[in-house]
Amino acid sequence: MTDMPDGWAPVGACIDKHVMGYVAKHNRPRLAAGADVYTLACERTEYVLDTHDRATVAFSGGKDSTAVLNVALEVLAREKRLHRHLPLRVYFFDEEAIPYETEEYVRRVAQRDDIDLVWLCLPVQHRNACSRRSPYWWPWAPEDEAKWCRPLPPEAVTTWPGFPIWPPEERLSVPNTNGLLAPPPHTTATFMGIRAQESLIRAHAVRLRSVDNYIVPYRPKSNARQAAAVFHGNLWKAYPIYDWLTEDVWAAVRLKGWDYNRAYDVMEMAGIGPAGQRCSPAFGEEPLQKIHTYAQCFPDVWARMAERVPGIGAAYRYARTELYGYGSKPDKPAGMPWPDFIRHYLSKHGQKVQPQIAARIQEIVTRHYSKVTHPILPATPHPVTGVSWAFLLTIAMRGDFKQRRQEAHQLLKKDPTALWHRYAQELTDLTAAGPEGRTEIGYPQALPADPRTLIPDEYKTPPTEATP
């Protein structure tokens, strides 16, 4: 593709430069694929359509699912043998607290002859990070009809075989509901707009050591009893654009003339850069940081969002403060061991979710000690595992139900030599405190007499002042 406008990255951005965008930051090998990302996405899509009985697209109205949908439609248009998949089945989970521009865009998509769109307005379980006492909310919940952020669309499907409406605690999450959308015996592939650049957890979703690394089995996220009733081992997820960058997505929209969600134009005009543009509800842990953009860009929806879930008022004012686990951390009281401090913040959550958060923290601690025997320190992330008590405190305060916070994040852009010497110095200070230092960090063994001996030989030389 040529004649590229200034400032746009080509859809043909080479894989050997951009492969696994986010993963490349973590020193993963860069693989030369010999083709541009658009061509590879088409090849992957064609392969998936060839090898599965049925295919669907998980469509959110966002830019990534827009790219996935249009790639699939272009492949279907040119390959007659794949016409058995037409019209292409598209599932749109309407999350209620979304811009009207998204609704208008989805409606335009639904009017295409080559698409069979199912507009799902089910009360699926969503995370409410605005409140520790009310950790979940359910869009289109019938008991909350007076609080709905938008009128129910005329295309809405409000019931589905096997989906429990009552009681609310039995309602499925979106991942688990997908099992109901792919009944056996047919094998079904669901195309999803997952991109490695978005986060480390999404980068890990692509199985690097697999031949068809962008095709993964769909497994339940939680609630084993419900999952056993809706999952039959016949559903797969496909990530055909996993190696695309944000620039690639928007270049494709421009060069291919694809329709897109005009909510992005509103956010662009408001000065919000591409990396910060989100159309999903702003009630989850990560989206909560952008909650102010709804009030700024979509005031008609925000007027209803402001009363939709418990804690929304406090979240709007303090979402980016330590109250919600961002910015500076609260000071630990002198004499209180770190495990007790963590338990103190765990107790602030509702009793139903405390075990889940505690299990998440224990998982991270176990993973740390499976790799090293060194103690977890209050401030410095361990140079191998990335774990610190400050990081665990963030998990305890915020919950991290979707596991978006990974300890490996703490090692990004860190010089390993400097980090090892920081770790050794902090451990030296704790060792000097005697038994109290070991008690503070909840470490059962004796602290090393000389923590500098823990530094690997290749990092023994102290960093110079010029070392970042």
Short mmCIF file of C-alpha atoms in Angstrom, two decimals:
data_model
loop_
_atom_site.label_atom_id
_atom_site.label_comp_id
_atom_site.label_asym_id
_atom_site.label_seq_id
_atom_site.Cartn_x
_atom_site.Cartn_y
_atom_site.Cartn_z
CA MET A 1 0.00 0.00 0.00
CA THR A 2 1.34 3.38 -0.91
CA ASP A 3 0.42 7.04 -0.80
CA MET A 4 0.38 6.99 3.00
CA PRO A 5 -0.83 10.16 4.77
CA ASP A 6 1.68 11.86 7.05
CA GLY A 7 1.75 10.47 10.56
CA TRP A 8 0.17 7.13 9.73
CA ALA A 9 1.94 3.78 10.01
CA PRO A 10 1.28 1.55 7.02
CA VAL A 11 -0.88 -1.53 7.31
CA GLY A 12 2.13 -3.21 5.74
CA ALA A 13 4.32 -2.52 8.78
CA CYS A 14 6.76 -5.43 8.64
CA ILE A 15 6.48 -8.21 11.20
CA ASP A 16 10.25 -8.27 11.76
CA LYS A 17 9.92 -4.71 13.06
CA HIS A 18 6.63 -4.84 14.90
CA VAL A 19 6.01 -8.49 15.75
CA MET A 20 4.32 -8.98 19.06
CA GLY A 21 4.52 -5.22 19.68
CA TYR A 22 4.19 -5.32 23.44
CA VAL A 23 6.05 -8.61 23.80
CA ALA A 24 9.08 -7.19 22.03
CA LYS A 25 9.55 -4.86 24.99
CA HIS A 26 10.10 -7.93 27.12
CA ASN A 27 13.07 -9.16 25.08
CA ARG A 28 11.08 -11.79 23.21
CA PRO A 29 12.67 -12.77 19.90
CA ARG A 30 11.52 -10.81 16.87
CA LEU A 31 10.50 -13.10 14.06
CA ALA A 32 10.74 -12.18 10.40
CA ALA A 33 7.49 -13.35 8.80
CA GLY A 34 8.14 -12.09 5.27
CA ALA A 35 4.75 -10.41 4.93
CA ASP A 36 2.85 -7.40 6.18
CA VAL A 37 0.37 -7.61 9.04
CA TYR A 38 -2.69 -7.20 6.82
CA THR A 39 -1.67 -10.09 4.55
CA LEU A 40 -0.93 -12.30 7.55
CA ALA A 41 -4.29 -11.46 9.15
CA CYS A 42 -6.06 -12.49 5.94
CA GLU A 43 -4.08 -15.74 5.78
CA ARG A 44 -4.91 -16.58 9.41
CA THR A 45 -8.57 -15.77 8.92
CA GLU A 46 -8.79 -17.92 5.80
CA TYR A 47 -7.18 -20.84 7.64
CA VAL A 48 -9.61 -20.56 10.56
CA LEU A 49 -12.62 -20.41 8.24
CA ASP A 50 -11.34 -23.47 6.39
CA THR A 51 -10.75 -25.58 9.48
CA HIS A 52 -13.86 -24.90 11.60
CA ASP A 53 -17.49 -25.83 11.04
CA ARG A 54 -18.73 -22.44 12.09
CA ALA A 55 -17.23 -19.00 12.64
CA THR A 56 -18.42 -16.00 14.61
CA VAL A 57 -17.03 -12.56 15.38
CA ALA A 58 -17.03 -11.12 18.91
CA PHE A 59 -17.86 -7.50 18.06
CA SER A 60 -17.70 -4.64 20.54
CA GLY A 61 -17.92 -1.70 18.17
CA GLY A 62 -14.32 -0.81 19.00
CA LYS A 63 -11.46 -0.33 16.57
CA ASP A 64 -9.88 -3.77 17.04
CA SER A 65 -13.05 -5.76 16.49
CA THR A 66 -13.73 -3.49 13.52
CA ALA A 67 -10.45 -4.63 11.97
CA VAL A 68 -11.18 -8.30 12.69
CA LEU A 69 -14.68 -8.05 11.23
CA ASN A 70 -13.60 -6.34 8.04
CA VAL A 71 -10.68 -8.68 7.43
CA ALA A 72 -13.06 -11.64 7.75
CA LEU A 73 -15.59 -10.07 5.37
CA GLU A 74 -12.92 -9.33 2.77
CA VAL A 75 -11.63 -12.90 2.92
CA LEU A 76 -15.16 -14.28 2.59
CA ALA A 77 -15.90 -12.00 -0.36
CA ARG A 78 -12.99 -13.28 -2.43
CA GLU A 79 -12.97 -17.00 -1.47
CA LYS A 80 -16.07 -18.71 -2.86
CA ARG A 81 -15.37 -21.99 -1.06
CA LEU A 82 -15.88 -20.16 2.24
CA HIS A 83 -19.29 -18.74 1.37
CA ARG A 84 -20.85 -21.36 3.66
CA HIS A 85 -19.99 -18.92 6.47
CA LEU A 86 -22.15 -16.16 4.95
CA PRO A 87 -23.88 -14.24 6.26
CA LEU A 88 -21.18 -13.97 8.91
CA ARG A 89 -22.51 -14.47 12.42
CA VAL A 90 -21.61 -11.51 14.66
CA TYR A 91 -22.33 -11.27 18.38
CA PHE A 92 -22.49 -7.85 19.98
CA PHE A 93 -22.70 -7.73 23.79
CA ASP A 94 -24.28 -4.34 24.43
CA GLU A 95 -22.76 -3.19 27.72
CA GLU A 96 -25.36 -0.44 28.25
CA ALA A 97 -22.96 2.24 29.57
CA ILE A 98 -21.50 2.98 26.14
CA PRO A 99 -21.60 6.02 23.84
CA TYR A 100 -24.58 6.50 21.53
CA GLU A 101 -22.04 6.67 18.71
CA THR A 102 -21.28 3.00 19.38
CA GLU A 103 -24.96 2.08 19.13
CA GLU A 104 -25.28 3.96 15.85
CA TYR A 105 -22.19 2.25 14.42
CA VAL A 106 -23.33 -1.23 15.42
CA ARG A 107 -26.69 -0.54 13.81
CA ARG A 108 -24.96 0.37 10.54
CA VAL A 109 -22.97 -2.86 10.71
CA ALA A 110 -26.12 -4.89 11.38
CA GLN A 111 -27.72 -3.57 8.19
CA ARG A 112 -25.10 -5.19 5.93
CA ASP A 113 -26.33 -8.10 3.83
CA ASP A 114 -23.22 -10.18 4.54
CA ILE A 115 -23.66 -9.97 8.33
CA ASP A 116 -26.07 -11.70 10.70
CA LEU A 117 -25.69 -9.65 13.88
CA VAL A 118 -27.16 -10.74 17.21
CA TRP A 119 -27.60 -7.76 19.54
CA LEU A 120 -27.31 -9.21 23.05
CA CYS A 121 -28.64 -7.11 25.92
CA LEU A 122 -28.23 -9.74 28.61
CA PRO A 123 -27.48 -8.93 32.27
CA VAL A 124 -24.01 -10.47 32.12
CA GLN A 125 -21.74 -10.09 35.12
CA HIS A 126 -19.35 -7.14 34.89
CA ARG A 127 -16.74 -5.82 37.30
CA ASN A 128 -17.60 -2.71 39.30
CA ALA A 129 -14.30 -1.34 40.59
CA CYS A 130 -16.02 1.79 41.88
CA SER A 131 -17.04 0.01 45.07
CA ARG A 132 -15.36 -2.63 47.22
CA ARG A 133 -18.70 -3.59 48.77
CA SER A 134 -20.52 -3.96 45.44
CA PRO A 135 -17.86 -5.55 43.18
CA TYR A 136 -20.20 -6.43 40.30
CA TRP A 137 -22.89 -4.86 38.14
CA TRP A 138 -25.15 -6.22 35.42
CA PRO A 139 -25.98 -4.19 32.29
CA TRP A 140 -29.65 -4.31 31.36
CA ALA A 141 -30.48 -5.92 34.71
CA PRO A 142 -34.29 -5.94 34.89
CA GLU A 143 -34.23 -4.89 38.55
CA ASP A 144 -32.30 -1.73 37.58
CA GLU A 145 -34.40 -0.67 34.59
CA ALA A 146 -35.01 2.78 36.08
CA LYS A 147 -31.23 3.34 36.13
CA TRP A 148 -30.37 2.12 32.63
CA CYS A 149 -27.90 4.44 30.89
CA ARG A 150 -29.64 4.15 27.51
CA PRO A 151 -33.06 3.02 26.32
CA LEU A 152 -33.19 -0.64 25.34
CA PRO A 153 -32.37 -0.86 21.59
CA PRO A 154 -35.20 -2.24 19.42
CA GLU A 155 -32.86 -4.98 18.14
CA ALA A 156 -32.13 -6.21 21.68
CA VAL A 157 -32.10 -9.92 22.49
CA THR A 158 -32.83 -10.04 26.23
CA THR A 159 -32.97 -13.79 26.85
CA TRP A 160 -30.91 -16.75 25.67
CA PRO A 161 -31.34 -20.49 26.20
CA GLY A 162 -29.36 -21.53 29.26
CA PHE A 163 -28.59 -18.01 30.49
CA PRO A 164 -29.86 -17.54 34.07
CA ILE A 165 -31.58 -14.22 34.74
CA TRP A 166 -32.44 -14.91 38.37
CA PRO A 167 -30.93 -14.78 40.90
CA PRO A 168 -28.34 -12.13 39.93
CA GLU A 169 -25.42 -14.02 41.48
CA GLU A 170 -26.03 -16.89 39.03
CA ARG A 171 -25.66 -14.69 35.95
CA LEU A 172 -22.76 -15.59 33.69
CA SER A 173 -19.86 -13.40 32.66
CA VAL A 174 -19.32 -12.64 28.97
CA PRO A 175 -16.54 -15.26 28.60
CA ASN A 176 -18.73 -17.97 30.09
CA THR A 177 -21.78 -16.88 28.12
CA ASN A 178 -19.83 -17.57 24.94
CA GLY A 179 -20.20 -21.26 25.69
CA LEU A 180 -23.95 -20.91 25.15
CA LEU A 181 -23.40 -19.35 21.73
CA ALA A 182 -21.59 -22.39 20.33
CA PRO A 183 -23.67 -25.52 20.94
CA PRO A 184 -22.13 -28.88 19.99
CA PRO A 185 -21.39 -30.90 17.97
CA HIS A 186 -20.02 -28.30 15.56
CA THR A 187 -16.56 -26.79 16.08
CA THR A 188 -16.84 -23.03 16.33
CA ALA A 189 -14.13 -20.37 16.07
CA THR A 190 -14.74 -16.92 17.51
CA PHE A 191 -12.65 -14.14 15.97
CA MET A 192 -11.54 -11.62 18.59
CA GLY A 193 -9.66 -8.32 18.38
CA ILE A 194 -6.94 -9.22 20.89
CA ARG A 195 -3.63 -7.44 20.20
CA ALA A 196 -0.34 -8.11 21.97
CA GLN A 197 0.48 -4.39 22.10
CA GLU A 198 -2.41 -3.77 24.50
CA SER A 199 -0.99 -5.50 27.57
CA LEU A 200 1.32 -8.23 28.81
CA ILE A 201 -1.61 -10.49 29.66
CA ARG A 202 -2.88 -10.17 26.08
CA ALA A 203 0.57 -10.84 24.72
CA HIS A 204 0.66 -14.04 26.75
CA ALA A 205 -2.71 -15.05 25.29
CA VAL A 206 -0.87 -15.89 22.06
CA ARG A 207 0.88 -19.23 22.38
CA LEU A 208 4.33 -18.42 21.07
CA ARG A 209 5.50 -22.02 20.87
CA SER A 210 2.48 -23.28 18.96
CA VAL A 211 2.30 -23.55 15.18
CA ASP A 212 -1.19 -22.04 15.08
CA ASN A 213 -0.32 -19.74 17.94
CA TYR A 214 -3.23 -17.38 17.34
CA ILE A 215 -5.85 -20.13 17.86
CA VAL A 216 -6.51 -21.09 21.49
CA PRO A 217 -9.23 -23.18 23.15
CA TYR A 218 -12.00 -21.28 24.89
CA ARG A 219 -11.94 -22.18 28.58
CA PRO A 220 -14.22 -20.98 31.38
CA LYS A 221 -12.97 -18.12 33.53
CA SER A 222 -14.70 -18.98 36.78
CA ASN A 223 -17.59 -20.87 38.39
CA ALA A 224 -16.81 -24.44 37.42
CA ARG A 225 -20.37 -25.66 37.97
CA GLN A 226 -21.84 -23.22 35.47
CA ALA A 227 -18.98 -23.71 33.04
CA ALA A 228 -19.55 -27.46 32.92
CA ALA A 229 -23.07 -26.80 31.68
CA VAL A 230 -22.14 -24.42 28.87
CA PHE A 231 -18.68 -25.51 27.64
CA HIS A 232 -18.27 -28.64 25.55
CA GLY A 233 -14.70 -28.36 24.22
CA ASN A 234 -15.84 -27.31 20.75
CA LEU A 235 -15.20 -23.55 20.99
CA TRP A 236 -11.96 -21.83 19.98
CA LYS A 237 -10.71 -18.25 20.03
CA ALA A 238 -8.84 -16.81 17.05
CA TYR A 239 -6.66 -13.68 17.21
CA PRO A 240 -5.91 -12.83 13.56
CA ILE A 241 -4.61 -9.30 14.29
CA TYR A 242 -2.58 -10.08 17.41
CA ASP A 243 0.58 -8.49 15.94
CA TRP A 244 -1.07 -5.27 14.73
CA LEU A 245 -0.21 -1.93 16.26
CA THR A 246 -2.76 0.81 16.87
CA GLU A 247 -1.29 2.62 13.87
CA ASP A 248 -1.95 -0.43 11.70
CA VAL A 249 -5.62 -0.53 12.70
CA TRP A 250 -6.26 3.10 11.84
CA ALA A 251 -4.20 2.90 8.65
CA ALA A 252 -6.40 0.01 7.53
CA VAL A 253 -9.54 2.01 8.26
CA ARG A 254 -8.21 4.91 6.21
CA LEU A 255 -6.78 2.99 3.28
CA LYS A 256 -9.49 0.36 2.98
CA GLY A 257 -12.35 2.79 3.54
CA TRP A 258 -13.87 0.82 6.41
CA ASP A 259 -16.72 2.29 8.43
CA TYR A 260 -15.85 2.84 12.11
CA ASN A 261 -17.20 4.07 15.41
CA ARG A 262 -17.47 7.88 15.39
CA ALA A 263 -16.93 7.92 19.17
CA TYR A 264 -13.22 7.86 18.33
CA ASP A 265 -13.59 11.14 16.47
CA VAL A 266 -15.19 12.72 19.55
CA MET A 267 -12.33 11.55 21.77
CA GLU A 268 -9.75 12.72 19.23
CA MET A 269 -11.28 16.19 19.16
CA ALA A 270 -11.21 16.22 22.96
CA GLY A 271 -7.43 15.77 22.85
CA ILE A 272 -7.38 12.13 23.92
CA GLY A 273 -4.60 10.26 22.09
CA PRO A 274 -5.14 6.92 20.34
CA ALA A 275 -3.64 4.93 23.22
CA GLY A 276 -6.19 6.34 25.67
CA GLN A 277 -9.31 5.99 23.54
CA ARG A 278 -11.78 3.43 24.92
CA CYS A 279 -15.46 2.87 24.14
CA SER A 280 -16.13 0.21 26.79
CA PRO A 281 -17.84 0.95 30.13
CA ALA A 282 -15.60 2.79 32.56
CA PHE A 283 -16.47 0.82 35.70
CA GLY A 284 -13.64 -1.78 35.64
CA GLU A 285 -10.24 -1.45 37.30
CA GLU A 286 -8.31 -0.34 34.22
CA PRO A 287 -11.07 1.68 32.46
CA LEU A 288 -11.72 3.52 35.73
CA GLN A 289 -8.68 5.69 35.03
CA LYS A 290 -10.50 7.08 31.97
CA ILE A 291 -13.85 7.67 33.62
CA HIS A 292 -13.50 11.43 33.30
CA THR A 293 -13.45 11.09 29.50
CA TYR A 294 -17.09 9.98 29.54
CA ALA A 295 -18.14 13.13 31.34
CA GLN A 296 -16.09 15.16 28.87
CA CYS A 297 -16.95 13.39 25.60
CA PHE A 298 -20.31 11.68 26.11
CA PRO A 299 -22.33 13.83 28.53
CA ASP A 300 -25.68 12.34 27.50
CA VAL A 301 -24.62 8.87 28.61
CA TRP A 302 -22.59 10.18 31.55
CA ALA A 303 -25.70 11.83 32.99
CA ARG A 304 -27.10 8.34 33.56
CA MET A 305 -23.78 6.65 34.33
CA ALA A 306 -23.30 9.02 37.27
CA GLU A 307 -26.01 7.13 39.17
CA ARG A 308 -25.74 3.68 37.61
CA VAL A 309 -23.46 1.73 40.00
CA PRO A 310 -22.54 2.07 43.69
CA GLY A 311 -19.45 4.17 44.28
CA ILE A 312 -19.49 5.98 40.94
CA GLY A 313 -19.40 9.45 42.54
CA ALA A 314 -16.30 8.67 44.60
CA ALA A 315 -14.66 6.95 41.62
CA TYR A 316 -15.16 9.98 39.41
CA ARG A 317 -13.42 12.19 41.97
CA TYR A 318 -10.71 9.86 43.22
CA ALA A 319 -10.21 7.09 40.61
CA ARG A 320 -6.62 8.14 39.96
CA THR A 321 -5.61 8.45 43.60
CA GLU A 322 -4.37 6.02 46.25
CA LEU A 323 -8.02 5.42 47.29
CA TYR A 324 -8.32 3.20 44.22
CA GLY A 325 -4.75 1.90 44.23
CA TYR A 326 -3.21 4.47 41.88
CA GLY A 327 -0.38 6.90 42.49
CA SER A 328 1.25 6.91 45.91
CA LYS A 329 0.55 4.08 48.34
CA PRO A 330 -0.64 4.53 51.94
CA ASP A 331 2.09 4.36 54.55
CA LYS A 332 2.27 1.14 56.53
CA PRO A 333 1.98 1.75 60.29
CA ALA A 334 5.26 1.26 62.13
CA GLY A 335 5.53 -2.16 63.69
CA MET A 336 2.83 -3.75 61.56
CA PRO A 337 4.16 -6.63 59.41
CA TRP A 338 3.47 -6.38 55.71
CA PRO A 339 1.25 -9.50 55.60
CA ASP A 340 -1.00 -7.92 58.23
CA PHE A 341 -1.12 -4.68 56.26
CA ILE A 342 -2.18 -6.63 53.17
CA ARG A 343 -4.89 -8.42 55.17
CA HIS A 344 -6.12 -5.07 56.44
CA TYR A 345 -6.86 -3.90 52.89
CA LEU A 346 -8.30 -7.27 51.93
CA SER A 347 -10.84 -6.86 54.73
CA LYS A 348 -12.16 -3.71 53.07
CA HIS A 349 -13.61 -5.79 50.22
CA GLY A 350 -16.91 -7.63 50.42
CA GLN A 351 -16.79 -11.11 51.93
CA LYS A 352 -17.76 -12.77 48.65
CA VAL A 353 -14.69 -11.53 46.78
CA GLN A 354 -12.09 -11.55 49.57
CA PRO A 355 -11.13 -15.21 48.94
CA GLN A 356 -10.66 -14.51 45.23
CA ILE A 357 -8.32 -11.58 45.88
CA ALA A 358 -6.45 -13.51 48.58
CA ALA A 359 -5.96 -16.41 46.17
CA ARG A 360 -4.59 -14.03 43.55
CA ILE A 361 -2.03 -12.65 46.03
CA GLN A 362 -1.08 -16.14 47.18
CA GLU A 363 -0.61 -17.18 43.54
CA ILE A 364 1.88 -14.34 43.00
CA VAL A 365 3.76 -15.11 46.23
CA THR A 366 3.93 -18.82 45.36
CA ARG A 367 5.21 -18.01 41.89
CA HIS A 368 7.92 -15.81 43.43
CA TYR A 369 9.20 -18.52 45.76
CA SER A 370 9.07 -21.13 43.01
CA LYS A 371 11.70 -19.09 41.17
CA VAL A 372 13.85 -17.73 43.99
CA THR A 373 14.30 -18.14 47.75
CA HIS A 374 15.04 -14.46 48.32
CA PRO A 375 12.62 -12.45 50.49
CA ILE A 376 9.96 -10.12 49.12
CA LEU A 377 10.92 -6.55 50.05
CA PRO A 378 8.67 -3.59 50.84
CA ALA A 379 9.58 -1.31 47.94
CA THR A 380 12.08 -2.80 45.48
CA PRO A 381 10.70 -5.37 43.02
CA HIS A 382 12.75 -8.51 42.98
CA PRO A 383 15.00 -8.36 39.88
CA VAL A 384 13.91 -11.84 38.75
CA THR A 385 10.22 -12.00 39.70
CA GLY A 386 9.17 -8.34 39.91
CA VAL A 387 7.36 -8.94 43.21
CA SER A 388 7.37 -6.46 46.09
CA TRP A 389 5.02 -5.84 48.99
CA ALA A 390 4.08 -2.52 47.39
CA PHE A 391 2.92 -4.41 44.30
CA LEU A 392 0.94 -6.88 46.42
CA LEU A 393 -0.64 -3.93 48.23
CA THR A 394 -1.93 -2.63 44.89
CA ILE A 395 -3.57 -6.01 44.24
CA ALA A 396 -5.11 -6.00 47.73
CA MET A 397 -6.49 -2.48 47.27
CA ARG A 398 -7.84 -2.86 43.73
CA GLY A 399 -8.70 -6.53 43.43
CA ASP A 400 -7.30 -7.10 39.94
CA PHE A 401 -10.09 -9.57 39.10
CA LYS A 402 -9.06 -9.77 35.45
CA GLN A 403 -5.37 -10.17 36.34
CA ARG A 404 -4.35 -7.12 34.35
CA ARG A 405 -1.60 -6.35 36.88
CA GLN A 406 1.34 -8.67 36.34
CA GLU A 407 4.52 -8.67 38.43
CA ALA A 408 6.58 -8.73 35.23
CA HIS A 409 5.32 -5.19 34.58
CA GLN A 410 7.48 -4.02 37.48
CA LEU A 411 10.63 -4.93 35.54
CA LEU A 412 9.83 -2.93 32.42
CA LYS A 413 12.45 -0.37 31.48
CA LYS A 414 14.49 -1.23 34.58
CA ASP A 415 18.26 -1.61 34.38
CA PRO A 416 18.93 -5.05 35.95
CA THR A 417 22.27 -4.03 37.44
CA ALA A 418 20.79 -1.00 39.16
CA LEU A 419 17.79 -3.03 40.31
CA TRP A 420 19.94 -5.77 41.86
CA HIS A 421 21.94 -3.18 43.80
CA ARG A 422 18.75 -1.42 44.95
CA TYR A 423 17.40 -4.76 46.11
CA ALA A 424 20.62 -5.61 47.97
CA GLN A 425 20.69 -2.18 49.66
CA GLU A 426 17.09 -2.40 50.87
CA LEU A 427 17.70 -5.93 52.13
CA THR A 428 20.86 -4.71 53.90
CA ASP A 429 18.79 -2.09 55.74
CA LEU A 430 16.28 -4.75 56.81
CA THR A 431 19.05 -7.10 57.94
CA ALA A 432 20.51 -4.35 60.09
CA ALA A 433 17.16 -4.10 61.89
CA GLY A 434 17.65 -7.63 63.27
CA PRO A 435 14.68 -9.97 63.89
CA GLU A 436 12.28 -7.05 63.43
CA GLY A 437 13.33 -6.76 59.78
CA ARG A 438 12.50 -10.40 59.09
CA THR A 439 9.15 -10.06 60.88
CA GLU A 440 8.23 -6.94 58.94
CA ILE A 441 8.39 -8.75 55.60
CA GLY A 442 6.97 -12.05 56.86
CA TYR A 443 10.06 -14.02 55.86
CA PRO A 444 10.41 -17.33 57.76
CA GLN A 445 14.15 -17.81 57.22
CA ALA A 446 17.12 -15.86 58.49
CA LEU A 447 18.10 -12.88 56.36
CA PRO A 448 21.53 -13.13 54.71
CA ALA A 449 24.41 -11.57 56.62
CA ASP A 450 25.67 -9.91 53.43
CA PRO A 451 22.82 -9.38 50.92
CA ARG A 452 25.34 -8.36 48.25
CA THR A 453 26.21 -12.04 47.84
CA LEU A 454 22.78 -12.52 46.24
CA ILE A 455 23.73 -10.36 43.27
CA PRO A 456 24.59 -12.52 40.22
CA ASP A 457 28.16 -12.21 39.00
CA GLU A 458 27.19 -10.41 35.79
CA TYR A 459 25.61 -7.62 37.87
CA LYS A 460 28.25 -7.34 40.61
CA THR A 461 29.77 -4.11 39.27
CA PRO A 462 27.75 -1.23 40.73
CA PRO A 463 26.01 0.97 38.16
CA THR A 464 27.56 4.33 37.39
CA GLU A 465 25.69 7.55 37.97
CA ALA A 466 25.00 7.73 34.25
CA THR A 467 23.19 4.37 34.31
CA PRO A 468 19.42 4.98 34.02
#
